[in-house]
Amino acid sequence: MFRIALKMLAADRAKFVGLLFGIAFTSFLVTFAASYFCGFMTDGFALIAENGATDVWVMDPAVESVEQTINMPTSVLDRVRSVQGVGRAVPLALGTADVRFANGQFQTFQVIGVDDASLAGVPVVPGRNPGELRARNAVIVDAGGTTGKLETPAFARDQWPHDGAHLDAPTRELRGGDELLVNEHLVRVLGQSSTLPRYPPRPLLYTTLSNALRILPVEPHTLTFVMVQAAAGVSPRELARRIEQRTGLRARATADFKSDTVRWFLVNSEDVGDIAAMLTLAMTMGFGVTGVMLYMFTYEHQSQYAVLKALGTSSRVLTAMVLVQAAVCALLGAGMGLGLCGIAGEVVARLGFPFRMMWFTPLAGLLGVVLVSVAAALISVRPVVKLQPAIVFAGR
Amino acid sequence: MRCRGLTKRYGSGDERVDALRGVDLDVRSGELLMLVGPSGCGKTTLISIITTILDQDDGTCEVLGRDVGCMPESERTRFRGEAIGFVFQAFNLLPALTAVENVSVPLLLSGMAREAAEKRARSVLEEVGLAARADALPRKLSGGQQQRVAIGRALVHDPKLVVCDEPTSNLDAKTGHEMMDILRGVARAPGRALIVVTHDNRTFGYADRMARMEDGRVVEVSDGERQEVQP
């Protein structure tokens, strides 16, 4: 009977293809939306992701993400290093600075101060030695997911002019040897890196901790994070627990800190809330369309089910037939949609959009579509089961 | 088949319709009984009860020795699939299936393997004169050919009761006679009864007996006008 169900499904090719495309579109929409959202969230914890060697992040007890931080006294570094199981602990300072370009334009940068000794967390600049960052006032700039915000005057005549700002001067991208003014400190650009894009997007300025302390406004506390590598054989979570017990600071294993950051964005960022609401709406629409299409498909075949029922098909078999039809449509449509999403995702990711298809996004798309299809089938099968086969007679 | 005092009402209050008002009717094994009467007299309701599709309100209906009113729903469905064959006015073939696949549906429902079911279905199609079009879809068949397929589907599982609902109404006179010839020739068999609901007085000559219904009652049962009918 399942073969008959499949033949009934494929008999009207136009409707069948329409149904498949509807489901494919839904699974595409759901997976693409979820992957796009994951892309945003991944960009949200880019600082954690680009410091892959770090096992545990230590911070002020009130800090819950990399996005909203408060500094700690530098003395905490020694306290953390004294905890058993800590292999290596290095400081990381975050700050914000309004940076003046050579033509007078300015741009807000996130300043990332890394450990002078280890340079842990310094991005790669092609053709440059990371050690060059130890030079006084040396910096590396990074677009951080922005476009067109690292522009400096193209011609020497427009750089640091004495006749006022040359705001409309032709520009080019920053490169090694260019200079920027940060809080009245002239810094020299070593080059431009290409680290992970940020959410929210913002230009980045990497330098050593000692340079950062010099160019940033004076604060009583300067240490934002301590990045810890666990000694051999010590699990990051166990080490984080130990650090919290011994220091009273907040310590999170890298994976947990990523989750914390995502949770923080979901709770605190209105932008993310708006995006999530928009995507949820799109997904609901997609699911709704799928459900209605499947329901209509079954409804339109009621007379055929009535014939089968009159011929002696049990309600159980009819239900199974409708479910098989729904499952086949859902799996085929979802497969098409996921394939399309993979291709489209590759394209948009190459174009620099925050698309990240994580392991669970296609699964969520597939499961969502299958569940909605089965639910729609179960709803649509109700009238089939209740159907009076007497309608097949001429007098009905 | 033996019905006694069958009643059936639809609706309630002012909208109440007494479709059957105490029907007594017997159909004997091996005979072709025609059920005739004006529209709305209760013919469809009566065959719906006989074929276990509807419940009666009162009275008894025994089909092949079983009281259909006492059967649970699952048992009725199984009984209908095994013991009864249907021929509908509008053919009601499944448009997605070929003629042979349509005919094999009752066998598949009884659990027969597809290859065996289709083999049996082909032989039945041969009996109704449609072997050459066995692999055609219903939309490629004429009305008469579709009704032959429907008759094949009604007979393929060798039911003891075949119920035909206006089998010739959608057919021209010549094709209608062909259908009745097939029903009388192929469908009638020892131990099998045929009930044919019809308005078509051109086919009355095929009946062994005729039951005339009016206003929810069988008002007359007579010997049929069985004779050699000239198309």
XYZ file of C-alpha atoms in Angstrom:
627
model
C 0.000 0.000 0.000
C 2.979 2.276 0.572
C 3.815 1.921 -3.096
C 0.293 3.062 -3.916
C 0.736 5.987 -1.520
C 3.915 7.015 -3.327
C 2.246 6.640 -6.720
C -0.618 8.835 -5.527
C 1.968 11.339 -4.340
C 3.842 11.507 -7.623
C 0.838 11.213 -9.929
C 0.131 14.914 -10.161
C 3.608 16.078 -11.064
C 2.871 19.771 -10.913
C 1.500 19.519 -7.374
C 4.245 17.150 -6.298
C 6.993 19.373 -7.630
C 5.283 22.393 -6.068
C 5.118 20.591 -2.754
C 8.774 19.575 -2.954
C 9.868 23.092 -3.816
C 7.744 24.481 -0.992
C 9.366 22.148 1.502
C 12.811 22.705 -0.021
C 12.314 26.442 0.309
C 11.261 26.028 3.926
C 14.226 23.863 4.843
C 16.504 26.272 2.964
C 15.003 29.225 4.809
C 15.187 27.570 8.206
C 18.738 26.284 7.771
C 19.997 29.445 6.156
C 18.432 31.605 8.863
C 19.802 29.402 11.625
C 23.255 29.320 10.015
C 23.225 33.074 9.555
C 22.303 33.486 13.194
C 25.093 31.097 14.171
C 27.418 33.217 12.046
C 26.488 36.297 14.060
C 26.944 34.448 17.300
C 30.269 32.992 16.184
C 31.450 36.468 15.309
C 30.326 37.491 18.787
C 32.948 35.264 20.393
C 35.628 35.757 17.738
C 38.142 36.942 20.361
C 37.800 33.613 22.156
C 37.915 31.605 18.951
C 41.090 33.252 17.667
C 42.917 32.390 20.907
C 42.620 28.679 20.362
C 45.500 27.788 22.654
C 43.674 29.183 25.668
C 41.943 26.589 27.844
C 40.505 28.837 30.541
C 39.513 32.497 30.565
C 39.748 34.334 33.870
C 37.869 37.590 34.420
C 36.150 39.807 36.931
C 33.330 37.878 38.627
C 30.739 40.200 37.069
C 31.875 39.644 33.479
C 29.743 37.239 31.414
C 31.025 37.788 27.900
C 33.818 39.266 25.816
C 31.484 42.048 24.807
C 30.966 43.750 28.144
C 34.010 43.744 30.370
C 35.518 45.448 33.381
C 39.206 45.424 34.153
C 40.966 43.727 37.040
C 44.126 44.750 38.887
C 47.317 43.368 37.369
C 47.997 41.490 40.589
C 45.412 38.864 39.667
C 47.833 37.536 37.070
C 50.171 36.241 39.791
C 47.267 34.856 41.779
C 46.100 32.888 38.786
C 49.610 31.668 38.003
C 49.882 30.340 41.548
C 46.932 27.973 41.120
C 47.937 24.346 40.743
C 47.313 23.052 37.240
C 47.960 26.337 35.470
C 50.535 25.725 32.743
C 50.753 29.238 31.420
C 48.816 32.414 32.162
C 49.089 35.567 30.070
C 47.312 38.904 30.323
C 44.970 40.426 27.775
C 43.731 44.009 27.915
C 40.790 45.401 25.987
C 40.015 49.043 25.519
C 38.371 51.468 23.151
C 40.010 54.381 21.439
C 39.010 57.030 18.925
C 41.763 56.832 16.349
C 42.611 59.763 14.114
C 43.675 59.050 10.530
C 46.284 61.132 8.745
C 43.684 63.215 6.866
C 41.794 64.131 10.031
C 39.091 61.488 9.835
C 38.554 59.417 12.952
C 37.266 55.958 13.738
C 36.563 54.079 16.956
C 38.790 50.999 17.357
C 38.849 48.221 19.882
C 42.378 48.111 21.273
C 43.646 44.647 22.143
C 46.770 44.606 24.285
C 48.601 41.286 24.298
C 51.305 39.904 26.549
C 54.626 41.533 25.628
C 56.634 38.403 26.294
C 54.586 35.688 24.604
C 52.629 37.863 22.156
C 49.817 35.360 22.683
C 46.824 36.391 20.622
C 48.714 38.444 18.022
C 47.326 37.879 14.532
C 49.549 37.025 11.600
C 50.567 39.817 9.262
C 51.976 38.440 6.028
C 55.632 39.315 5.602
C 56.082 40.695 9.121
C 57.690 39.208 12.196
C 55.312 39.219 15.194
C 58.220 40.371 17.373
C 58.133 43.725 15.574
C 55.031 44.487 17.597
C 57.258 44.953 20.652
C 58.601 48.160 19.126
C 57.365 51.304 20.862
C 53.908 52.300 19.590
C 53.781 49.547 16.963
C 50.280 48.332 16.087
C 48.534 45.892 13.780
C 45.189 46.934 12.376
C 42.334 44.663 11.381
C 38.991 45.366 9.705
C 37.131 43.216 12.287
C 34.268 42.555 9.889
C 33.937 46.163 8.711
C 34.515 47.438 5.223
C 36.032 50.728 4.185
C 36.947 51.832 7.700
C 40.704 51.484 7.450
C 41.200 54.207 4.860
C 44.107 56.629 5.023
C 44.983 59.388 2.541
C 46.453 58.075 -0.669
C 48.822 61.009 -1.175
C 51.471 62.452 1.114
C 50.096 65.952 0.662
C 46.911 64.945 2.480
C 48.708 63.340 5.434
C 48.873 65.328 8.645
C 48.209 68.586 6.750
C 48.839 71.920 8.426
C 45.945 73.630 6.670
C 43.164 71.758 8.401
C 41.663 68.338 7.841
C 41.562 66.931 4.302
C 38.434 64.937 4.914
C 37.546 64.485 1.250
C 41.022 63.494 0.121
C 41.379 60.320 -1.953
C 42.136 57.348 0.267
C 43.617 53.872 0.246
C 43.701 51.055 2.777
C 46.112 51.248 5.706
C 49.357 49.346 5.245
C 52.700 48.875 6.939
C 54.434 52.154 7.678
C 51.289 54.283 7.964
C 50.722 56.304 11.079
C 47.676 56.863 13.260
C 47.030 59.132 16.192
C 45.632 57.408 19.285
C 44.947 59.659 22.263
C 47.705 62.017 21.067
C 50.147 59.120 20.677
C 51.451 58.570 17.191
C 51.458 54.859 16.446
C 52.983 53.091 13.471
C 51.079 50.408 11.584
C 53.038 47.182 11.042
C 50.430 45.884 8.683
C 46.867 44.724 8.322
C 45.762 41.312 9.563
C 42.717 39.256 8.621
C 41.402 37.784 11.834
C 37.851 36.599 12.457
C 35.183 39.230 11.835
C 33.498 40.624 14.949
C 29.898 41.019 15.933
C 29.126 43.855 16.160
C 31.687 44.641 13.435
C 34.421 47.045 14.545
C 37.996 47.810 13.513
C 40.655 46.322 15.738
C 44.022 47.601 16.819
C 46.419 44.998 18.199
C 49.437 46.035 20.206
C 51.469 44.888 23.179
C 50.130 45.375 26.662
C 52.813 47.946 27.456
C 51.964 49.909 24.292
C 48.271 49.636 25.113
C 48.793 51.000 28.608
C 50.671 53.916 27.120
C 48.138 54.880 24.457
C 44.926 54.167 26.349
C 43.573 56.584 28.952
C 44.941 55.891 32.410
C 42.752 53.562 34.435
C 43.268 52.150 37.916
C 42.888 48.601 36.565
C 44.147 47.428 33.211
C 43.821 43.674 32.959
C 40.649 42.484 31.202
C 41.336 38.762 30.932
C 43.918 36.259 31.975
C 44.261 33.571 29.311
C 45.303 30.278 30.870
C 46.724 27.153 29.356
C 46.171 24.097 31.547
C 49.080 21.906 32.579
C 49.200 18.503 30.957
C 46.495 16.177 32.238
C 44.330 18.902 33.771
C 40.897 19.378 32.296
C 39.921 22.987 31.504
C 36.678 22.762 33.480
C 38.400 21.352 36.517
C 41.085 24.041 36.280
C 38.437 26.757 35.945
C 36.741 25.457 39.073
C 40.045 25.474 40.937
C 40.874 29.025 39.837
C 37.468 30.251 40.944
C 37.900 28.596 44.341
C 41.387 29.973 44.908
C 41.061 33.482 43.487
C 37.399 34.404 43.776
C 37.528 35.434 40.112
C 35.325 34.073 37.378
C 37.055 31.380 35.324
C 35.466 29.625 32.394
C 36.651 26.868 30.096
C 36.851 28.152 26.533
C 33.784 26.245 25.317
C 31.761 27.437 28.297
C 32.862 31.024 27.812
C 31.716 30.881 24.182
C 28.325 29.645 25.362
C 28.217 32.370 28.018
C 28.933 34.974 25.384
C 26.207 33.685 23.072
C 23.766 33.635 26.000
C 24.799 37.165 26.937
C 24.107 38.376 23.384
C 20.737 36.648 23.346
C 19.732 38.231 26.640
C 21.324 41.635 26.397
C 21.736 42.598 22.779
C 18.620 44.158 21.291
C 20.072 43.752 17.813
C 20.427 40.023 18.289
C 16.927 39.870 19.737
C 15.576 41.661 16.665
C 17.500 39.370 14.319
C 16.326 36.297 16.230
C 12.717 37.526 16.119
C 12.965 38.177 12.383
C 14.463 34.769 11.724
C 11.895 33.086 13.954
C 9.165 34.790 11.968
C 10.721 33.598 8.702
C 11.024 30.072 10.057
C 7.433 30.107 11.327
C 6.256 31.278 7.918
C 8.211 28.496 6.254
C 6.861 25.879 8.603
C 3.350 27.256 8.148
C 3.617 27.082 4.362
C 4.875 23.498 4.545
C 2.092 22.464 6.874
C -0.643 24.057 4.806
C 0.688 22.618 1.544
C 0.814 19.108 2.951
C -2.616 19.480 4.504
C -4.066 20.664 1.208
C -2.399 17.801 -0.625
C -4.030 15.214 1.628
C -7.340 17.072 1.612
C -7.462 17.079 -2.187
C -7.032 13.304 -2.218
C -9.903 12.653 0.175
C -12.110 11.088 -2.462
C -9.374 8.581 -3.292
C -8.933 7.742 0.371
C -12.704 7.268 0.600
C -12.528 4.726 -2.224
C -9.700 2.899 -0.484
C -11.666 2.957 2.734
C -14.741 1.570 1.012
C -12.601 -1.193 -0.473
C -11.516 -2.220 3.020
C -8.441 -0.182 3.855
C -8.188 0.268 7.596
C -7.723 3.661 9.209
C -4.314 2.496 10.414
C -3.143 1.768 6.868
C -4.608 5.048 5.582
C -2.779 6.932 8.338
C 0.438 5.139 7.469
C -0.035 5.999 3.787
C -0.486 9.708 4.552
C 2.508 9.663 6.891
C 4.653 7.950 4.276
C 3.675 10.593 1.734
C 4.514 13.359 4.200
C 7.799 11.766 5.235
C 8.935 11.250 1.643
C 8.029 14.836 0.740
C 9.760 16.123 3.849
C 12.958 14.138 3.310
C 13.216 14.890 -0.418
C 12.316 18.558 0.037
C 14.588 18.982 3.025
C 17.449 17.313 1.158
C 17.009 19.701 -1.758
C 16.762 22.666 0.591
C 19.843 21.690 2.569
C 21.854 21.178 -0.588
C 20.783 24.574 -1.857
C 21.601 26.092 1.517
C 25.079 24.580 1.441
C 25.767 26.116 -1.968
C 24.236 29.492 -1.094
C 26.059 29.490 2.237
C 29.396 28.904 0.554
C 28.733 31.831 -1.755
C 27.617 34.279 0.941
C 30.433 33.218 3.287
C 32.945 33.968 0.521
C 31.317 37.356 0.133
C 32.078 37.999 3.799
C 28.622 37.556 5.298
C 28.380 35.931 8.715
C 27.167 32.519 7.555
C 28.201 29.468 9.516
C 26.495 26.136 8.989
C 27.201 24.383 12.252
C 26.527 20.663 12.717
C 23.130 21.277 14.259
C 21.740 23.814 11.775
C 20.992 21.385 8.911
C 19.806 18.912 11.510
C 17.482 21.563 12.924
C 16.228 22.356 9.408
C 15.670 18.686 8.612
C 14.050 17.889 11.948
C 11.891 20.998 11.808
C 10.603 20.198 8.337
C 10.034 16.515 9.128
C 8.245 17.334 12.380
C 6.051 19.954 10.739
C 5.319 17.600 7.850
C 4.393 14.751 10.148
C 2.284 17.098 12.293
C 0.533 18.422 9.174
C 0.015 14.846 8.008
C -1.459 13.859 11.358
C -3.807 16.837 11.273
C -4.800 16.166 7.672
C -5.259 12.465 8.289
C -7.948 13.149 10.868
C -10.635 13.935 8.275
C -9.421 10.948 6.266
C -9.913 8.654 9.250
C -13.294 10.241 10.029
C -14.256 10.109 6.365
C -17.522 8.331 5.571
C -16.716 6.060 2.645
C -20.390 6.346 1.687
C -19.437 9.485 -0.259
C -18.235 7.198 -3.025
C -21.819 6.241 -3.797
C -23.717 8.119 -6.429
C -26.388 9.347 -4.062
C -23.844 11.091 -1.804
C -28.204 -11.264 2.850
C -31.157 -10.749 5.165
C -32.418 -7.418 6.483
C -35.282 -7.093 8.934
C -36.806 -3.866 10.172
C -33.879 -1.696 9.147
C -34.257 1.959 10.063
C -31.901 4.843 9.572
C -32.380 8.507 10.432
C -30.209 11.471 9.563
C -30.219 14.714 11.529
C -32.588 15.653 14.315
C -35.494 17.981 15.063
C -36.888 19.770 12.035
C -33.977 18.536 9.925
C -34.589 14.892 10.718
C -34.801 12.668 7.676
C -36.019 9.086 7.960
C -33.967 7.469 5.221
C -35.056 3.913 6.013
C -38.336 3.142 7.753
C -38.196 -0.562 8.421
C -36.724 -2.321 5.427
C -37.144 -6.057 5.031
C -35.137 -7.580 2.213
C -33.493 -10.879 1.339
C -30.859 -11.419 -1.305
C -30.166 -14.998 -2.182
C -26.908 -16.543 -3.079
C -26.331 -16.669 -6.825
C -28.949 -14.108 -7.762
C -28.794 -10.645 -9.286
C -31.134 -8.338 -7.393
C -31.894 -4.914 -8.747
C -32.737 -2.213 -6.267
C -34.789 0.467 -7.946
C -36.742 3.495 -6.916
C -36.800 7.272 -7.167
C -33.990 9.487 -5.898
C -34.017 9.907 -2.134
C -35.973 6.709 -1.501
C -33.115 5.210 0.573
C -31.339 2.932 -1.912
C -27.870 4.334 -1.186
C -28.462 4.244 2.556
C -29.567 0.627 2.327
C -26.506 -0.525 0.369
C -24.272 1.519 2.687
C -25.625 -0.486 5.631
C -25.427 -3.789 3.769
C -21.803 -3.080 2.875
C -20.935 -2.162 6.504
C -20.173 1.420 5.596
C -23.030 2.823 7.689
C -24.647 1.737 10.952
C -28.354 1.159 11.107
C -30.350 2.705 13.937
C -32.662 -0.274 14.413
C -33.269 -3.665 12.912
C -30.868 -6.384 11.883
C -28.804 -6.959 8.780
C -27.108 -10.264 8.268
C -24.610 -10.544 5.445
C -23.116 -13.953 4.725
C -24.386 -15.085 8.079
C -22.775 -12.221 10.040
C -24.799 -9.548 11.841
C -23.031 -6.465 10.512
C -24.596 -4.229 13.175
C -22.685 -6.068 15.891
C -19.265 -5.873 14.273
C -16.634 -3.481 15.626
C -15.263 -0.965 13.122
C -12.033 -2.831 12.439
C -13.942 -6.039 11.821
C -16.330 -4.274 9.458
C -13.427 -2.889 7.463
C -11.831 -6.317 7.177
C -15.176 -7.918 6.321
C -15.829 -5.301 3.646
C -12.407 -5.832 2.113
C -12.724 -9.614 2.029
C -16.360 -10.324 1.320
C -17.732 -7.422 -0.699
C -16.938 -6.027 -4.118
C -17.943 -2.552 -5.258
C -18.743 -1.067 -8.629
C -19.406 2.665 -8.523
C -21.251 4.956 -10.877
C -18.209 7.233 -11.263
C -15.843 4.217 -11.520
C -13.693 5.683 -8.710
C -10.454 4.272 -10.012
C -7.283 5.609 -8.483
C -5.903 7.886 -11.211
C -2.276 7.268 -10.258
C -2.524 3.525 -10.806
C -2.684 1.545 -14.029
C -5.660 -0.683 -14.743
C -3.883 -3.761 -13.442
C -2.721 -1.927 -10.330
C -6.240 -0.687 -9.662
C -7.593 -4.191 -9.968
C -4.958 -5.585 -7.641
C -5.762 -3.161 -4.783
C -8.207 -5.495 -2.944
C -5.626 -8.288 -3.104
C -2.894 -6.037 -1.737
C -5.247 -5.058 1.078
C -5.678 -8.716 1.925
C -1.903 -9.048 2.207
C -1.072 -10.725 -1.090
C 2.365 -9.998 -2.567
C 2.380 -7.454 -5.389
C 3.606 -9.825 -8.120
C 0.973 -12.444 -7.299
C -1.734 -9.783 -7.005
C -0.903 -8.290 -10.382
C -0.790 -11.722 -11.992
C -4.286 -12.442 -10.684
C -5.442 -8.955 -11.688
C -4.268 -9.506 -15.272
C -6.263 -12.693 -15.538
C -9.384 -10.892 -14.272
C -8.815 -8.079 -16.764
C -8.671 -10.727 -19.449
C -12.038 -12.054 -18.273
C -13.603 -8.596 -18.579
C -12.008 -8.125 -21.984
C -9.421 -5.538 -21.099
C -6.155 -7.477 -21.121
C -4.743 -5.279 -23.874
C -5.110 -2.122 -21.789
C -3.905 -3.574 -18.512
C -1.030 -1.146 -18.192
C -2.951 1.969 -19.159
C -3.781 4.708 -16.688
C -7.501 5.397 -16.141
C -7.316 8.732 -17.973
C -6.268 6.865 -21.106
C -9.337 4.608 -20.954
C -12.865 5.230 -22.183
C -15.786 5.235 -19.740
C -16.694 1.672 -20.658
C -13.117 0.501 -20.255
C -12.866 2.209 -16.872
C -16.037 0.473 -15.746
C -14.577 -2.845 -16.865
C -11.554 -2.140 -14.685
C -13.905 -1.273 -11.816
C -15.753 -4.561 -12.320
C -12.415 -6.370 -12.361
C -11.507 -4.673 -9.081
C -14.851 -5.735 -7.608
C -14.326 -9.365 -8.564
C -10.604 -9.949 -8.212
C -10.749 -11.105 -4.591
C -13.707 -13.387 -5.288
C -16.209 -11.672 -2.973
C -19.504 -13.297 -2.010
C -21.450 -10.087 -2.454
C -20.992 -7.542 -5.232
C -22.747 -4.187 -4.888
C -23.053 -2.058 -8.001
C -24.170 1.526 -7.604
C -25.675 2.876 -10.826
C -23.076 1.021 -12.921
C -24.487 2.094 -16.266
C -25.539 5.677 -15.557
C -22.369 7.233 -16.943
C -22.296 5.023 -19.999
C -24.062 5.078 -23.337
C -26.736 2.442 -23.986
C -24.482 0.051 -25.884
C -21.700 0.197 -23.330
C -24.238 -0.066 -20.526
C -25.525 -3.327 -21.958
C -21.962 -4.571 -22.322
C -21.385 -3.852 -18.662
C -24.532 -5.661 -17.634
C -23.526 -8.592 -19.844
C -20.219 -8.724 -18.028
C -21.903 -8.462 -14.654
C -24.372 -11.183 -15.493
C -21.785 -13.327 -17.227
C -18.619 -12.904 -15.206
C -19.775 -11.558 -11.889
C -22.565 -13.994 -11.282
C -21.147 -17.148 -9.886
C -22.342 -19.898 -7.591
C -22.394 -18.601 -4.038
C -22.146 -14.966 -5.086
C -24.964 -12.437 -4.947
C -25.167 -9.188 -6.902
C -27.081 -6.132 -5.815
C -27.408 -3.537 -8.560
C -28.801 -0.123 -7.684
C -30.113 1.479 -10.837
C -32.471 3.968 -12.400
C -31.732 2.647 -15.833
C -34.832 0.779 -16.977
C -32.929 -0.465 -20.029
C -31.088 -2.837 -17.704
C -34.066 -4.212 -15.793
C -34.060 -7.242 -18.047
C -30.863 -8.486 -16.448
C -32.423 -8.893 -12.981
C -33.370 -12.166 -11.328
C -35.489 -10.177 -8.887
C -36.271 -6.527 -8.429
C -36.863 -4.690 -5.168
C -38.663 -1.374 -5.525
C -38.106 1.186 -2.818
C -40.217 4.201 -2.015
C -39.938 6.619 0.861
C -37.524 4.503 2.912
C -39.346 1.176 2.465
C -39.153 -1.785 0.114
C -42.638 -1.639 -1.312
C -42.413 -4.421 -3.818
C -40.194 -7.392 -4.559
C -40.894 -9.055 -7.834
C -39.358 -11.592 -10.111
C -37.147 -9.805 -12.551
C -37.785 -9.221 -16.176
C -34.842 -11.407 -16.982
C -34.701 -11.996 -20.655
C -32.303 -11.862 -23.492
C -31.684 -8.167 -23.842
C -30.797 -6.779 -27.199
C -28.350 -3.930 -26.981
